[in-house]
PDB file of C-alpha atoms and ligand atoms in Angstrom:
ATOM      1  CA  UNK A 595     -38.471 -10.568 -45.638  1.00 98.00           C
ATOM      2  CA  UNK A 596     -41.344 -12.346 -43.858  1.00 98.00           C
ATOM      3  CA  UNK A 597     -44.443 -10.376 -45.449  1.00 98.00           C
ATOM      4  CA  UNK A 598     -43.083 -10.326 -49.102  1.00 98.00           C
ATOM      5  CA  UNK A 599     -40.534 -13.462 -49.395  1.00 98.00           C
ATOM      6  CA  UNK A 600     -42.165 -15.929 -46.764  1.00 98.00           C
ATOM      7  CA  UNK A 601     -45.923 -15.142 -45.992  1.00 98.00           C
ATOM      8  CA  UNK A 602     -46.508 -13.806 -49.484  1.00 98.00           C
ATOM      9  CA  UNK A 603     -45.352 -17.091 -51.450  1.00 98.00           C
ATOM     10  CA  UNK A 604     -47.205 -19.374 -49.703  1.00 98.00           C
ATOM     11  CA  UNK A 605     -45.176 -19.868 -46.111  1.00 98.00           C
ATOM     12  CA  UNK A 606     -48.437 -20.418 -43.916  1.00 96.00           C
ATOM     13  CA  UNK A 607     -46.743 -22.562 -40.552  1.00 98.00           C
ATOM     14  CA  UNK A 608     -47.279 -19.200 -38.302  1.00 98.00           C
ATOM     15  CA  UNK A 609     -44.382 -20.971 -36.069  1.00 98.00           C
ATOM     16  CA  UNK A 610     -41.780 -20.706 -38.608  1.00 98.00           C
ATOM     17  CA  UNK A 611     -43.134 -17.458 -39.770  1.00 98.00           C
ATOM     18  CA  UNK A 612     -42.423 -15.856 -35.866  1.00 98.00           C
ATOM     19  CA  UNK A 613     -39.077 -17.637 -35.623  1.00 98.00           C
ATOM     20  CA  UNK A 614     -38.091 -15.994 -38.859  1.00 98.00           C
ATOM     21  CA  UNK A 615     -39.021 -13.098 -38.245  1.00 98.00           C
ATOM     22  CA  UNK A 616     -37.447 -12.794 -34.690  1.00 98.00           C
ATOM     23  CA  UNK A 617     -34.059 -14.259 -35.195  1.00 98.00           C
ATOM     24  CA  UNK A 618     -31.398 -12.145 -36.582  1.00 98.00           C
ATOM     25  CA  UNK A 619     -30.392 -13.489 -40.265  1.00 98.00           C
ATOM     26  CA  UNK A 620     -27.844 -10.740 -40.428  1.00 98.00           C
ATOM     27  CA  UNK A 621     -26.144 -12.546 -37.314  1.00 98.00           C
ATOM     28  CA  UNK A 622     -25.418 -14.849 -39.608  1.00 98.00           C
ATOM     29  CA  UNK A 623     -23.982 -13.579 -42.540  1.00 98.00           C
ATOM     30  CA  UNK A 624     -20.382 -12.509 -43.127  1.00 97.00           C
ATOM     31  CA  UNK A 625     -19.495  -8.688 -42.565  1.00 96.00           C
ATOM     32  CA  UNK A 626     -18.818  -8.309 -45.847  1.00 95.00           C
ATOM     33  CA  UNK A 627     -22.301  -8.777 -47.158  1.00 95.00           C
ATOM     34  CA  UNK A 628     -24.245  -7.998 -44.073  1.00 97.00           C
ATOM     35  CA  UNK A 629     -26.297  -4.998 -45.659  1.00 98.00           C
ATOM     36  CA  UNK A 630     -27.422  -7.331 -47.941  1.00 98.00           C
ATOM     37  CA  UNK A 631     -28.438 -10.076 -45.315  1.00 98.00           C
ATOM     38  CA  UNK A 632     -32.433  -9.913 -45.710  1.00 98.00           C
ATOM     39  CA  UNK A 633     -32.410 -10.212 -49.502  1.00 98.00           C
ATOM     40  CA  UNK A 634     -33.935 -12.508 -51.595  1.00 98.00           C
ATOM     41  CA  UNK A 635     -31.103 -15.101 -52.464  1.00 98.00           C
ATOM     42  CA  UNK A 636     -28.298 -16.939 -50.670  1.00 98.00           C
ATOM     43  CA  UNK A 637     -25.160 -15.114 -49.474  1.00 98.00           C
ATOM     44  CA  UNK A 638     -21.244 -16.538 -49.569  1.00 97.00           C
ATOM     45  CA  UNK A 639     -20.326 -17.551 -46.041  1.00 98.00           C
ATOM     46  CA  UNK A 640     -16.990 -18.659 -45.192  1.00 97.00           C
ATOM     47  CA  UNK A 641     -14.916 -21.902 -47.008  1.00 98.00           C
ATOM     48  CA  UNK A 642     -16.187 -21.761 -50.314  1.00 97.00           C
ATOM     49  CA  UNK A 643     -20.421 -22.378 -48.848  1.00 98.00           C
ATOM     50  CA  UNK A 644     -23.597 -20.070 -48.655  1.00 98.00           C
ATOM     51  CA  UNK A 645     -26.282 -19.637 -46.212  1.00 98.00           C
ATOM     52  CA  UNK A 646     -29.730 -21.114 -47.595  1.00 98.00           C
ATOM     53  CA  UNK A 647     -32.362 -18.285 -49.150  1.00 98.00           C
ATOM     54  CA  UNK A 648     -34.436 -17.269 -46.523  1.00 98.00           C
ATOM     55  CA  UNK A 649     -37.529 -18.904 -48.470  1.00 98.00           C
ATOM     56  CA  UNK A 650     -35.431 -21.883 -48.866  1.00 98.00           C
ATOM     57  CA  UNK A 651     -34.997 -22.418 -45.034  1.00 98.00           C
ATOM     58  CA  UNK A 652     -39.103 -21.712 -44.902  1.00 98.00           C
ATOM     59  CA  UNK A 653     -39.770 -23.907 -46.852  1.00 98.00           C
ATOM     60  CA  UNK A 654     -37.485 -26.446 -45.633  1.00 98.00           C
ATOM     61  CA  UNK A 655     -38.633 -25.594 -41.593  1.00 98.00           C
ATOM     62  CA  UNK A 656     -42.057 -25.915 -42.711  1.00 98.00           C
ATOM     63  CA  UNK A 657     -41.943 -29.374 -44.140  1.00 98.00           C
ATOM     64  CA  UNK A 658     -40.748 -30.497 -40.585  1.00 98.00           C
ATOM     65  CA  UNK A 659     -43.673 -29.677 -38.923  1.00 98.00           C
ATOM     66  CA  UNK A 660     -41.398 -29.598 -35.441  1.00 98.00           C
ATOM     67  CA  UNK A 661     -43.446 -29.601 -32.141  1.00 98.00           C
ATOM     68  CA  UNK A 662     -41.980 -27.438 -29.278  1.00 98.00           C
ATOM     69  CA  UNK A 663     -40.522 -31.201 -27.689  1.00 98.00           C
ATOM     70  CA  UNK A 664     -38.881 -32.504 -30.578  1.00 98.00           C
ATOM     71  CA  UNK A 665     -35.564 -33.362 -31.056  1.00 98.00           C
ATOM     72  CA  UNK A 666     -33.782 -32.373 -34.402  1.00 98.00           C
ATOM     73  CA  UNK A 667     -30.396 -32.854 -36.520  1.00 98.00           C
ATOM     74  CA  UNK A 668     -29.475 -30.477 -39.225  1.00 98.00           C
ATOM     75  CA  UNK A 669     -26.174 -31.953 -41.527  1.00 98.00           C
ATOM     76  CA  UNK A 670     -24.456 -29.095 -42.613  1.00 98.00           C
ATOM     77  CA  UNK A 671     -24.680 -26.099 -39.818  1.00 98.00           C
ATOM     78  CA  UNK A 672     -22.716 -23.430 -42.315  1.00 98.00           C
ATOM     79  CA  UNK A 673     -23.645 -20.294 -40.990  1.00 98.00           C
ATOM     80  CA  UNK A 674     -25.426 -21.778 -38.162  1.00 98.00           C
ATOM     81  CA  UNK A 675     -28.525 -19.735 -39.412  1.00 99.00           C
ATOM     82  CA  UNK A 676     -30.852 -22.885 -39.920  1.00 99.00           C
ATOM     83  CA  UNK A 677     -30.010 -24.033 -36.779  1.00 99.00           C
ATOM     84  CA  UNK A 678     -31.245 -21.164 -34.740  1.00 98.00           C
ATOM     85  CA  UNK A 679     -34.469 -21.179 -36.456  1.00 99.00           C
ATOM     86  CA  UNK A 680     -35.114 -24.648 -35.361  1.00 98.00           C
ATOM     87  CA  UNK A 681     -33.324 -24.380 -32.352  1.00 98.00           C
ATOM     88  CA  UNK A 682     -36.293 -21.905 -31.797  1.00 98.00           C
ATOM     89  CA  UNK A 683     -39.057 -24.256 -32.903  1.00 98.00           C
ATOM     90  CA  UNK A 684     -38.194 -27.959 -30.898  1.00 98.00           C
ATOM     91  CA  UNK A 685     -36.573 -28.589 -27.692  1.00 98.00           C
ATOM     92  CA  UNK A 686     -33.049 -29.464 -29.173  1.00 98.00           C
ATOM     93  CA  UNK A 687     -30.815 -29.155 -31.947  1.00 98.00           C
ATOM     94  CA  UNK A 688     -28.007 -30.998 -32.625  1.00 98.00           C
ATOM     95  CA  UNK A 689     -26.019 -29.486 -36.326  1.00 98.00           C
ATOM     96  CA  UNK A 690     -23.267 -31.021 -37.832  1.00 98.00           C
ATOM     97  CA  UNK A 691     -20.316 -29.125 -40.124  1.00 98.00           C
ATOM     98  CA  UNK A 692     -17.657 -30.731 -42.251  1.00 98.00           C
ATOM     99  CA  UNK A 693     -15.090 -27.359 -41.805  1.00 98.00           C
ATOM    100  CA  UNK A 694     -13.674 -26.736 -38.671  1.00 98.00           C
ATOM    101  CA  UNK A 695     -13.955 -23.160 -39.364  1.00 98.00           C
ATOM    102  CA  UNK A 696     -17.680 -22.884 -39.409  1.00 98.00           C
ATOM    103  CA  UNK A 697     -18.534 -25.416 -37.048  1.00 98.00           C
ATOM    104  CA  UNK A 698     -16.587 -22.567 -34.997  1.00 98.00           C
ATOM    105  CA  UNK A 699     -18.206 -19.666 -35.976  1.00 98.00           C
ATOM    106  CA  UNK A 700     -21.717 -20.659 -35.820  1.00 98.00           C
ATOM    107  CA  UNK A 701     -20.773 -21.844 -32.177  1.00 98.00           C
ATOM    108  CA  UNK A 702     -20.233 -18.410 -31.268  1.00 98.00           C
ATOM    109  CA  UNK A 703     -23.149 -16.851 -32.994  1.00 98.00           C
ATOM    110  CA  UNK A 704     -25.000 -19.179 -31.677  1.00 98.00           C
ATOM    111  CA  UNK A 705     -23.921 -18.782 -27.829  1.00 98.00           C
ATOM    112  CA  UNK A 706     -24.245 -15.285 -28.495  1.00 98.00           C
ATOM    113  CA  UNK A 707     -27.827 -15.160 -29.373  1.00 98.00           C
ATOM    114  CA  UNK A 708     -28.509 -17.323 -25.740  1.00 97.00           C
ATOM    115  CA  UNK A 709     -29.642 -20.208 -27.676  1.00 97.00           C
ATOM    116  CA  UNK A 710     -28.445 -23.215 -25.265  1.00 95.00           C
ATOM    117  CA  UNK A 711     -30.099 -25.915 -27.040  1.00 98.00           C
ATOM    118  CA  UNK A 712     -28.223 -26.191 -30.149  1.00 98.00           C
ATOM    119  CA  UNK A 713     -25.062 -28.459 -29.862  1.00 98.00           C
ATOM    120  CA  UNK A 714     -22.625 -28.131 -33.069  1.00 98.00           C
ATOM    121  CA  UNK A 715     -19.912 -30.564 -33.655  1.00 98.00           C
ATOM    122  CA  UNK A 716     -17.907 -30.969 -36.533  1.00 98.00           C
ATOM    123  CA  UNK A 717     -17.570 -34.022 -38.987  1.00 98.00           C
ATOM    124  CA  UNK A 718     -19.342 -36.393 -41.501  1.00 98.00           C
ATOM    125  CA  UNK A 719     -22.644 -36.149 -41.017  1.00 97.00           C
ATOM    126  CA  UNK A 720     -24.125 -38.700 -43.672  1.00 97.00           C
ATOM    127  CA  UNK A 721     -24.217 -41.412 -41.377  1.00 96.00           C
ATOM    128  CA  UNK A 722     -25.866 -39.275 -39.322  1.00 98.00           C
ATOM    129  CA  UNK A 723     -25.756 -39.549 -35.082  1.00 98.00           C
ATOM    130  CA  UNK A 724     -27.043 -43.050 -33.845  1.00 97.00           C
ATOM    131  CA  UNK A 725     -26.004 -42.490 -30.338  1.00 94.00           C
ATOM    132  CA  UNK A 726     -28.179 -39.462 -29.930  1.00 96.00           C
ATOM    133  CA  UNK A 727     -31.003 -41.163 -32.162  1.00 98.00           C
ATOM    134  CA  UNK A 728     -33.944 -41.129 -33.143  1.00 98.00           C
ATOM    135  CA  UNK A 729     -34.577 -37.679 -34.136  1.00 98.00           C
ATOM    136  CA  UNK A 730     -38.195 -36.651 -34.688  1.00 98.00           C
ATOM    137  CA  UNK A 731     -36.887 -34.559 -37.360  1.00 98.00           C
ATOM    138  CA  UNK A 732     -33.849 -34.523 -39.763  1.00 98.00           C
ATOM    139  CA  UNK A 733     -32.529 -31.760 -42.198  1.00 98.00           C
ATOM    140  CA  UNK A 734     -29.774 -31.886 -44.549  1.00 98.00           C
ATOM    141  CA  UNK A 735     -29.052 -28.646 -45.989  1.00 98.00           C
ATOM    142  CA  UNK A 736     -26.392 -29.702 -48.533  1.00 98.00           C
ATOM    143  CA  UNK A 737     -27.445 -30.960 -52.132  1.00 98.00           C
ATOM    144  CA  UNK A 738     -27.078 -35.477 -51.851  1.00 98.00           C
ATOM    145  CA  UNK A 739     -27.029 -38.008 -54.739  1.00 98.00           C
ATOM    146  CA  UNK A 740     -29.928 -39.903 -52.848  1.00 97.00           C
ATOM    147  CA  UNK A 741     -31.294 -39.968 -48.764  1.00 96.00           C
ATOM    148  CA  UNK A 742     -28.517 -41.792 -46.836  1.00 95.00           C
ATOM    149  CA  UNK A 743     -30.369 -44.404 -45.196  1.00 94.00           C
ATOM    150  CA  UNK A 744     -28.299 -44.169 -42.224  1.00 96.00           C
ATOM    151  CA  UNK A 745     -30.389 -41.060 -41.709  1.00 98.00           C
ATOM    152  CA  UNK A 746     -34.212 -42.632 -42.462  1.00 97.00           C
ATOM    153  CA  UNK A 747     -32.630 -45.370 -39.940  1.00 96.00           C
ATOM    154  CA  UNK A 748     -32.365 -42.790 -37.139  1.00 98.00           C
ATOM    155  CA  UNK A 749     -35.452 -41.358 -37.532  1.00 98.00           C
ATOM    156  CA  UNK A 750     -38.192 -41.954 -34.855  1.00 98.00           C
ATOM    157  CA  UNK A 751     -41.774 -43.067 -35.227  1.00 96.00           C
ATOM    158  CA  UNK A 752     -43.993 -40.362 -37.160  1.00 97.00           C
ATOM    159  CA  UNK A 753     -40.588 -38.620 -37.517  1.00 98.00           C
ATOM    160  CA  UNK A 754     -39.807 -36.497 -40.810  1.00 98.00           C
ATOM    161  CA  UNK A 755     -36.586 -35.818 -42.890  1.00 98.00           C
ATOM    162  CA  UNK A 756     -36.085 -33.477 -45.351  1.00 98.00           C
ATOM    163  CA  UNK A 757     -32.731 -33.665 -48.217  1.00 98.00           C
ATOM    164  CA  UNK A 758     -32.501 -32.028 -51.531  1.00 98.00           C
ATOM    165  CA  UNK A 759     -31.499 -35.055 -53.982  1.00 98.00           C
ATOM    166  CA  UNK A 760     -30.062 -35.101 -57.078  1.00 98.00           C
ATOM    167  CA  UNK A 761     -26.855 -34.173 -58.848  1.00 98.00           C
ATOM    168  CA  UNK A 762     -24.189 -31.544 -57.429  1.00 97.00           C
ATOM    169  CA  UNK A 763     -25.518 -28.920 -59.485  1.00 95.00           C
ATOM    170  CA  UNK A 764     -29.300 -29.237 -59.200  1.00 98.00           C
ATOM    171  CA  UNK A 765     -32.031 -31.134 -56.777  1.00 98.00           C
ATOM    172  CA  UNK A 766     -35.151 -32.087 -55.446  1.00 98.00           C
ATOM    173  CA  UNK A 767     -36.684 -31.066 -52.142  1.00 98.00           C
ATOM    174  CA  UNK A 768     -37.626 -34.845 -50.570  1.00 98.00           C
ATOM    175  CA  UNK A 769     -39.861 -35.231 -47.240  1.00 98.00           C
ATOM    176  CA  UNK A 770     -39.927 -38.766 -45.585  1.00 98.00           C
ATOM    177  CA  UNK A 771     -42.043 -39.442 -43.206  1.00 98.00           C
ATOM    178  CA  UNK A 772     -41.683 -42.492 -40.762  1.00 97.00           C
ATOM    179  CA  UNK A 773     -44.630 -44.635 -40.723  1.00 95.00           C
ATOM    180  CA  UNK A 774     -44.735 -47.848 -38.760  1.00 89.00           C
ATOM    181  CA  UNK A 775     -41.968 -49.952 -40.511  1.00 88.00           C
ATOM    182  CA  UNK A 776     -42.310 -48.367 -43.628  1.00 94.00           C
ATOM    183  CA  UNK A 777     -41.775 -44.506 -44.792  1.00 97.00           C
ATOM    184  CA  UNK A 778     -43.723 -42.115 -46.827  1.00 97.00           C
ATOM    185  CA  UNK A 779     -41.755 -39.881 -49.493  1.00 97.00           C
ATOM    186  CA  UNK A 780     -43.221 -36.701 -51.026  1.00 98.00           C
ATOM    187  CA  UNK A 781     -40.916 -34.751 -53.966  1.00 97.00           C
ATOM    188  CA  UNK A 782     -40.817 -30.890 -53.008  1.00 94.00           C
ATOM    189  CA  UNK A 783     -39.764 -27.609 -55.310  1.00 96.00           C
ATOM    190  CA  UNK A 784     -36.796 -27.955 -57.235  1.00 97.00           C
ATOM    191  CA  UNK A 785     -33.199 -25.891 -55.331  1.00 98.00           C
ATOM    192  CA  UNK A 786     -29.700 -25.812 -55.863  1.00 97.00           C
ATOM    193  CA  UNK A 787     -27.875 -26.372 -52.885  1.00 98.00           C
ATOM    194  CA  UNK A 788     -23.797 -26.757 -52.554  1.00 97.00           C
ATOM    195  CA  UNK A 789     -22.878 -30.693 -52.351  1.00 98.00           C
ATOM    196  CA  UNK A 790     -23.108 -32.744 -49.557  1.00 98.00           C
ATOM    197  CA  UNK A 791     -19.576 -34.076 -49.564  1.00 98.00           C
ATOM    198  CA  UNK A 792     -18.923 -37.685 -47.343  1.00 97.00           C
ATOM    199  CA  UNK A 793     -18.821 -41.181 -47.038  1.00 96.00           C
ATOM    200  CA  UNK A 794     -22.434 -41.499 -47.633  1.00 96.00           C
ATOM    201  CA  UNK A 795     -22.772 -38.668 -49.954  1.00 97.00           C
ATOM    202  CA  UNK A 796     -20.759 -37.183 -53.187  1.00 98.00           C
ATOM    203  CA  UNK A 797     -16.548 -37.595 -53.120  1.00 97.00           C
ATOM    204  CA  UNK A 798     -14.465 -34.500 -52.359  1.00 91.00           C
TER     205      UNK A 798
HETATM  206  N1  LIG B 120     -27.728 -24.542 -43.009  1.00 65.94           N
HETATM  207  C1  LIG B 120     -26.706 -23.598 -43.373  1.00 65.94           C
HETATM  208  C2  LIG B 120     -26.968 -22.216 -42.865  1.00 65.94           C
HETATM  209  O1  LIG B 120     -28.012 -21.972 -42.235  1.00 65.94           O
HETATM  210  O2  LIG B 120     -26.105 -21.347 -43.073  1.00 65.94           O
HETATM  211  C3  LIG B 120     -26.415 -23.594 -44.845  1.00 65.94           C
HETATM  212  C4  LIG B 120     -25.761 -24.825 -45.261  1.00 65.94           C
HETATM  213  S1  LIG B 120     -24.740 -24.765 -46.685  1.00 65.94           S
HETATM  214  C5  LIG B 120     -25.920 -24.600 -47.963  1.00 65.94           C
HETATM  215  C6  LIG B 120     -24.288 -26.512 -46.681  1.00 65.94           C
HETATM  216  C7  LIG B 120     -23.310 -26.866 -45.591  1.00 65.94           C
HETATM  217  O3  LIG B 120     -23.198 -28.292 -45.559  1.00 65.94           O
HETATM  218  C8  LIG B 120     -21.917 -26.336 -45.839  1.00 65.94           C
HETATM  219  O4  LIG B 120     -21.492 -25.573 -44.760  1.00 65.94           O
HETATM  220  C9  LIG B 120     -21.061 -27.603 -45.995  1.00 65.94           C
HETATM  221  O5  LIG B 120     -19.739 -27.467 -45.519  1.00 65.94           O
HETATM  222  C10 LIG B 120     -21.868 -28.600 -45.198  1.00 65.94           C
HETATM  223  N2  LIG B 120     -21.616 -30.017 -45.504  1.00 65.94           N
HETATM  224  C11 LIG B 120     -21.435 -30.600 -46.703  1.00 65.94           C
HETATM  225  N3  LIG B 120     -21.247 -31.924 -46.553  1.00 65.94           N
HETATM  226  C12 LIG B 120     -21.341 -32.182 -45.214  1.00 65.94           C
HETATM  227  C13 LIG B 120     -21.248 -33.360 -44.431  1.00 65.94           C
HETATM  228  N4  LIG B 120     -21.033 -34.571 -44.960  1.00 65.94           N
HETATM  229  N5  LIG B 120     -21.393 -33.257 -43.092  1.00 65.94           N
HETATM  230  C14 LIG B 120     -21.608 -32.057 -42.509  1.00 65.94           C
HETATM  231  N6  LIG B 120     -21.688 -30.895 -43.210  1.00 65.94           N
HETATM  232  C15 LIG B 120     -21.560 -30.960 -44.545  1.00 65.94           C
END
Protein backbone atom coordinates (compact mmCIF):
# COMPACT_ATOMS: atom_id res chain seq x y z
CA UNK A 1 0.00 0.00 0.00
CA UNK A 2 2.74 2.52 0.86
CA UNK A 3 5.33 1.72 -2.09
CA UNK A 4 2.67 1.40 -4.92
CA UNK A 5 -0.53 3.57 -3.70
CA UNK A 6 1.29 6.31 -1.49
CA UNK A 7 5.09 6.73 -2.32
CA UNK A 8 4.55 5.81 -5.95
CA UNK A 9 1.84 8.64 -6.75
CA UNK A 10 3.54 11.31 -5.46
CA UNK A 11 3.10 10.97 -1.35
CA UNK A 12 6.68 12.43 -0.47
CA UNK A 13 5.99 13.76 3.60
CA UNK A 14 8.30 10.64 4.88
CA UNK A 15 6.20 11.29 8.30
CA UNK A 16 2.97 10.33 6.91
CA UNK A 17 4.56 7.74 4.79
CA UNK A 18 5.98 5.81 8.34
CA UNK A 19 2.67 6.42 10.11
CA UNK A 20 0.94 4.70 7.25
CA UNK A 21 2.80 2.23 6.97
CA UNK A 22 2.96 1.27 10.75
CA UNK A 23 -0.60 1.60 11.80
CA UNK A 24 -2.90 -1.19 11.17
CA UNK A 25 -5.65 -0.07 8.41
CA UNK A 26 -7.18 -3.47 8.74
CA UNK A 27 -7.89 -2.45 12.53
CA UNK A 28 -10.09 -0.40 11.10
CA UNK A 29 -12.18 -1.92 8.74
CA UNK A 30 -15.27 -4.06 9.37
CA UNK A 31 -14.76 -7.98 9.56
CA UNK A 32 -16.59 -8.41 6.75
CA UNK A 33 -14.21 -6.79 4.34
CA UNK A 34 -11.05 -7.05 6.29
CA UNK A 35 -9.09 -9.16 3.57
CA UNK A 36 -9.68 -6.49 1.47
CA UNK A 37 -8.47 -3.69 3.95
CA UNK A 38 -5.11 -2.55 2.07
CA UNK A 39 -6.76 -2.09 -1.32
CA UNK A 40 -6.91 0.66 -3.41
CA UNK A 41 -10.44 2.25 -2.70
CA UNK A 42 -12.66 3.01 0.29
CA UNK A 43 -14.40 0.23 2.24
CA UNK A 44 -18.24 0.33 3.86
CA UNK A 45 -17.88 0.83 7.59
CA UNK A 46 -20.75 0.77 9.80
CA UNK A 47 -24.18 3.26 9.47
CA UNK A 48 -24.38 3.69 5.95
CA UNK A 49 -20.27 5.56 5.82
CA UNK A 50 -16.79 4.38 4.42
CA UNK A 51 -13.34 4.72 5.57
CA UNK A 52 -11.30 7.28 3.27
CA UNK A 53 -8.87 5.51 0.39
CA UNK A 54 -5.71 5.09 1.84
CA UNK A 55 -4.26 7.72 -0.81
CA UNK A 56 -7.06 9.89 0.12
CA UNK A 57 -6.03 10.08 3.87
CA UNK A 58 -2.20 10.72 2.34
CA UNK A 59 -3.02 13.10 0.68
CA UNK A 60 -5.21 14.71 3.08
CA UNK A 61 -2.33 14.09 6.19
CA UNK A 62 0.11 15.54 3.95
CA UNK A 63 -1.52 18.84 3.28
CA UNK A 64 -1.42 19.36 7.16
CA UNK A 65 2.03 19.44 7.44
CA UNK A 66 1.49 18.47 11.45
CA UNK A 67 4.62 18.98 13.70
CA UNK A 68 5.10 16.33 16.49
CA UNK A 69 3.44 19.35 19.12
CA UNK A 70 0.48 20.19 17.32
CA UNK A 71 -2.84 19.97 18.27
CA UNK A 72 -5.48 18.62 15.72
CA UNK A 73 -9.43 18.09 15.13
CA UNK A 74 -10.68 15.67 12.60
CA UNK A 75 -14.90 16.12 11.98
CA UNK A 76 -16.05 12.92 11.15
CA UNK A 77 -13.90 10.02 13.10
CA UNK A 78 -15.90 6.99 11.10
CA UNK A 79 -13.69 4.25 11.43
CA UNK A 80 -11.39 6.10 13.59
CA UNK A 81 -8.64 5.21 10.95
CA UNK A 82 -7.68 8.96 10.16
CA UNK A 83 -7.45 9.63 13.53
CA UNK A 84 -4.76 7.21 14.44
CA UNK A 85 -2.65 8.34 11.68
CA UNK A 86 -2.60 11.78 13.03
CA UNK A 87 -2.86 10.81 16.39
CA UNK A 88 0.64 9.39 15.37
CA UNK A 89 1.95 12.55 13.73
CA UNK A 90 1.00 15.69 16.51
CA UNK A 91 0.72 15.62 20.15
CA UNK A 92 -3.19 15.39 20.26
CA UNK A 93 -6.19 14.51 18.51
CA UNK A 94 -9.41 15.39 19.25
CA UNK A 95 -12.24 13.50 16.36
CA UNK A 96 -15.67 14.14 16.28
CA UNK A 97 -18.66 11.51 14.96
CA UNK A 98 -22.28 12.28 14.29
CA UNK A 99 -23.41 8.24 15.08
CA UNK A 100 -23.19 7.06 18.36
CA UNK A 101 -22.25 3.79 17.01
CA UNK A 102 -18.95 4.72 15.54
CA UNK A 103 -17.94 7.28 17.80
CA UNK A 104 -18.02 3.87 19.91
CA UNK A 105 -16.21 1.69 17.92
CA UNK A 106 -13.36 3.74 16.92
CA UNK A 107 -13.02 4.39 20.80
CA UNK A 108 -12.18 0.93 21.24
CA UNK A 109 -9.92 0.47 18.32
CA UNK A 110 -8.41 3.20 19.23
CA UNK A 111 -7.67 2.30 23.07
CA UNK A 112 -6.70 -0.87 21.74
CA UNK A 113 -3.90 0.19 19.59
CA UNK A 114 -2.42 2.29 23.02
CA UNK A 115 -3.01 5.47 21.32
CA UNK A 116 -3.90 7.82 24.48
CA UNK A 117 -3.92 10.99 22.70
CA UNK A 118 -6.90 10.79 20.61
CA UNK A 119 -10.16 11.92 22.44
CA UNK A 120 -13.50 10.98 20.37
CA UNK A 121 -16.76 12.44 21.26
CA UNK A 122 -19.80 12.32 19.45
CA UNK A 123 -21.93 15.21 17.86
CA UNK A 124 -22.06 18.14 15.31
CA UNK A 125 -18.92 18.94 14.48
CA UNK A 126 -19.41 21.95 11.94
CA UNK A 127 -19.14 24.44 14.46
CA UNK A 128 -16.28 22.85 15.36
CA UNK A 129 -14.72 22.88 19.31
CA UNK A 130 -14.05 26.55 20.56
CA UNK A 131 -13.38 25.52 24.05
CA UNK A 132 -10.49 23.33 23.09
CA UNK A 133 -9.40 25.95 20.29
CA UNK A 134 -7.23 26.90 18.30
CA UNK A 135 -6.14 23.88 16.57
CA UNK A 136 -2.93 24.09 14.54
CA UNK A 137 -4.58 21.82 12.23
CA UNK A 138 -8.20 20.92 11.17
CA UNK A 139 -9.58 18.00 8.97
CA UNK A 140 -12.98 17.35 7.87
CA UNK A 141 -13.30 14.12 6.28
CA UNK A 142 -16.95 14.38 5.13
CA UNK A 143 -17.84 16.08 1.67
CA UNK A 144 -19.28 20.22 2.83
CA UNK A 145 -21.20 22.74 0.65
CA UNK A 146 -18.42 25.37 1.61
CA UNK A 147 -15.59 25.68 4.84
CA UNK A 148 -17.72 26.43 7.94
CA UNK A 149 -16.15 29.42 9.19
CA UNK A 150 -16.68 28.39 12.64
CA UNK A 151 -13.80 26.09 11.80
CA UNK A 152 -11.21 28.84 9.95
CA UNK A 153 -12.31 30.81 13.31
CA UNK A 154 -10.69 28.15 15.52
CA UNK A 155 -7.77 27.80 13.77
CA UNK A 156 -4.45 29.12 15.29
CA UNK A 157 -1.79 31.33 13.81
CA UNK A 158 0.10 29.57 10.75
CA UNK A 159 -2.54 26.85 11.40
CA UNK A 160 -3.98 24.74 8.33
CA UNK A 161 -7.44 23.17 7.51
CA UNK A 162 -8.24 20.91 5.06
CA UNK A 163 -12.38 20.15 3.73
CA UNK A 164 -13.48 18.68 0.51
CA UNK A 165 -16.19 21.33 -0.83
CA UNK A 166 -18.71 21.06 -3.11
CA UNK A 167 -21.97 19.24 -3.69
CA UNK A 168 -23.00 15.84 -1.85
CA UNK A 169 -21.96 13.87 -4.67
CA UNK A 170 -18.63 15.37 -5.77
CA UNK A 171 -15.79 17.92 -4.25
CA UNK A 172 -12.79 19.76 -4.04
CA UNK A 173 -9.83 19.13 -1.77
CA UNK A 174 -9.40 22.94 -0.04
CA UNK A 175 -6.20 23.86 2.23
CA UNK A 176 -6.44 27.15 4.31
CA UNK A 177 -3.81 28.36 5.81
CA UNK A 178 -3.97 31.01 8.69
CA UNK A 179 -1.97 33.98 8.00
CA UNK A 180 -1.96 36.97 10.29
CA UNK A 181 -5.66 38.15 10.09
CA UNK A 182 -6.20 36.91 6.85
CA UNK A 183 -6.08 33.14 5.33
CA UNK A 184 -4.56 31.59 2.34
CA UNK A 185 -6.75 28.97 0.26
CA UNK A 186 -5.22 26.50 -2.23
CA UNK A 187 -7.89 24.05 -4.38
CA UNK A 188 -6.53 20.32 -4.13
CA UNK A 189 -7.49 16.99 -6.40
CA UNK A 190 -10.95 16.46 -6.99
CA UNK A 191 -12.74 13.27 -4.26
CA UNK A 192 -15.99 12.10 -3.46
CA UNK A 193 -16.52 11.91 0.04
CA UNK A 194 -20.04 10.95 1.93
CA UNK A 195 -21.83 14.38 3.12
CA UNK A 196 -21.06 16.26 5.94
CA UNK A 197 -24.50 16.39 7.48
CA UNK A 198 -25.16 19.50 10.36
CA UNK A 199 -26.08 22.76 11.27
CA UNK A 200 -23.26 24.24 9.44
CA UNK A 201 -23.14 21.78 6.71
CA UNK A 202 -25.80 19.88 4.26
CA UNK A 203 -29.55 18.92 5.96
CA UNK A 204 -30.21 15.29 6.90
N1 LIG B 1 -12.12 9.67 8.79
C1 LIG B 1 -12.90 8.47 8.68
C2 LIG B 1 -12.08 7.22 8.81
O1 LIG B 1 -10.85 7.29 8.95
O2 LIG B 1 -12.68 6.13 8.79
C3 LIG B 1 -13.75 8.44 7.44
C4 LIG B 1 -14.83 9.41 7.51
S1 LIG B 1 -16.28 9.10 6.59
C5 LIG B 1 -15.73 9.38 4.95
C6 LIG B 1 -17.15 10.61 7.06
C7 LIG B 1 -17.66 10.58 8.48
O3 LIG B 1 -18.13 11.89 8.79
C8 LIG B 1 -18.82 9.64 8.68
O4 LIG B 1 -18.55 8.74 9.69
C9 LIG B 1 -19.98 10.58 9.07
O5 LIG B 1 -20.90 10.00 9.98
C10 LIG B 1 -19.23 11.74 9.67
N2 LIG B 1 -19.96 13.02 9.73
C11 LIG B 1 -20.76 13.57 8.80
N3 LIG B 1 -21.23 14.75 9.23
C12 LIG B 1 -20.67 14.96 10.46
C13 LIG B 1 -20.76 16.01 11.41
N4 LIG B 1 -21.49 17.11 11.22
N5 LIG B 1 -20.06 15.90 12.56
C14 LIG B 1 -19.30 14.81 12.81
N6 LIG B 1 -19.20 13.76 11.94
C15 LIG B 1 -19.88 13.85 10.78
Amino acid sequence: MVEVQLRGRGILDERVLEAMGRVPRHHFVPLASRAKAYEDKPLPIDCGQTISQPYMVAIMTELLQLRPTDRVLELGTGSGYQAAILAALASKVLTIERHEPLAKSARASLGALGLDNVQVVCGDGTLGSPLDAPYDGIMVTAGAPDIPAALVAQLAPRGRLVCPVGSREAQTLIQITRRGEGTVEKKGTACMFVPLIGERGWAE
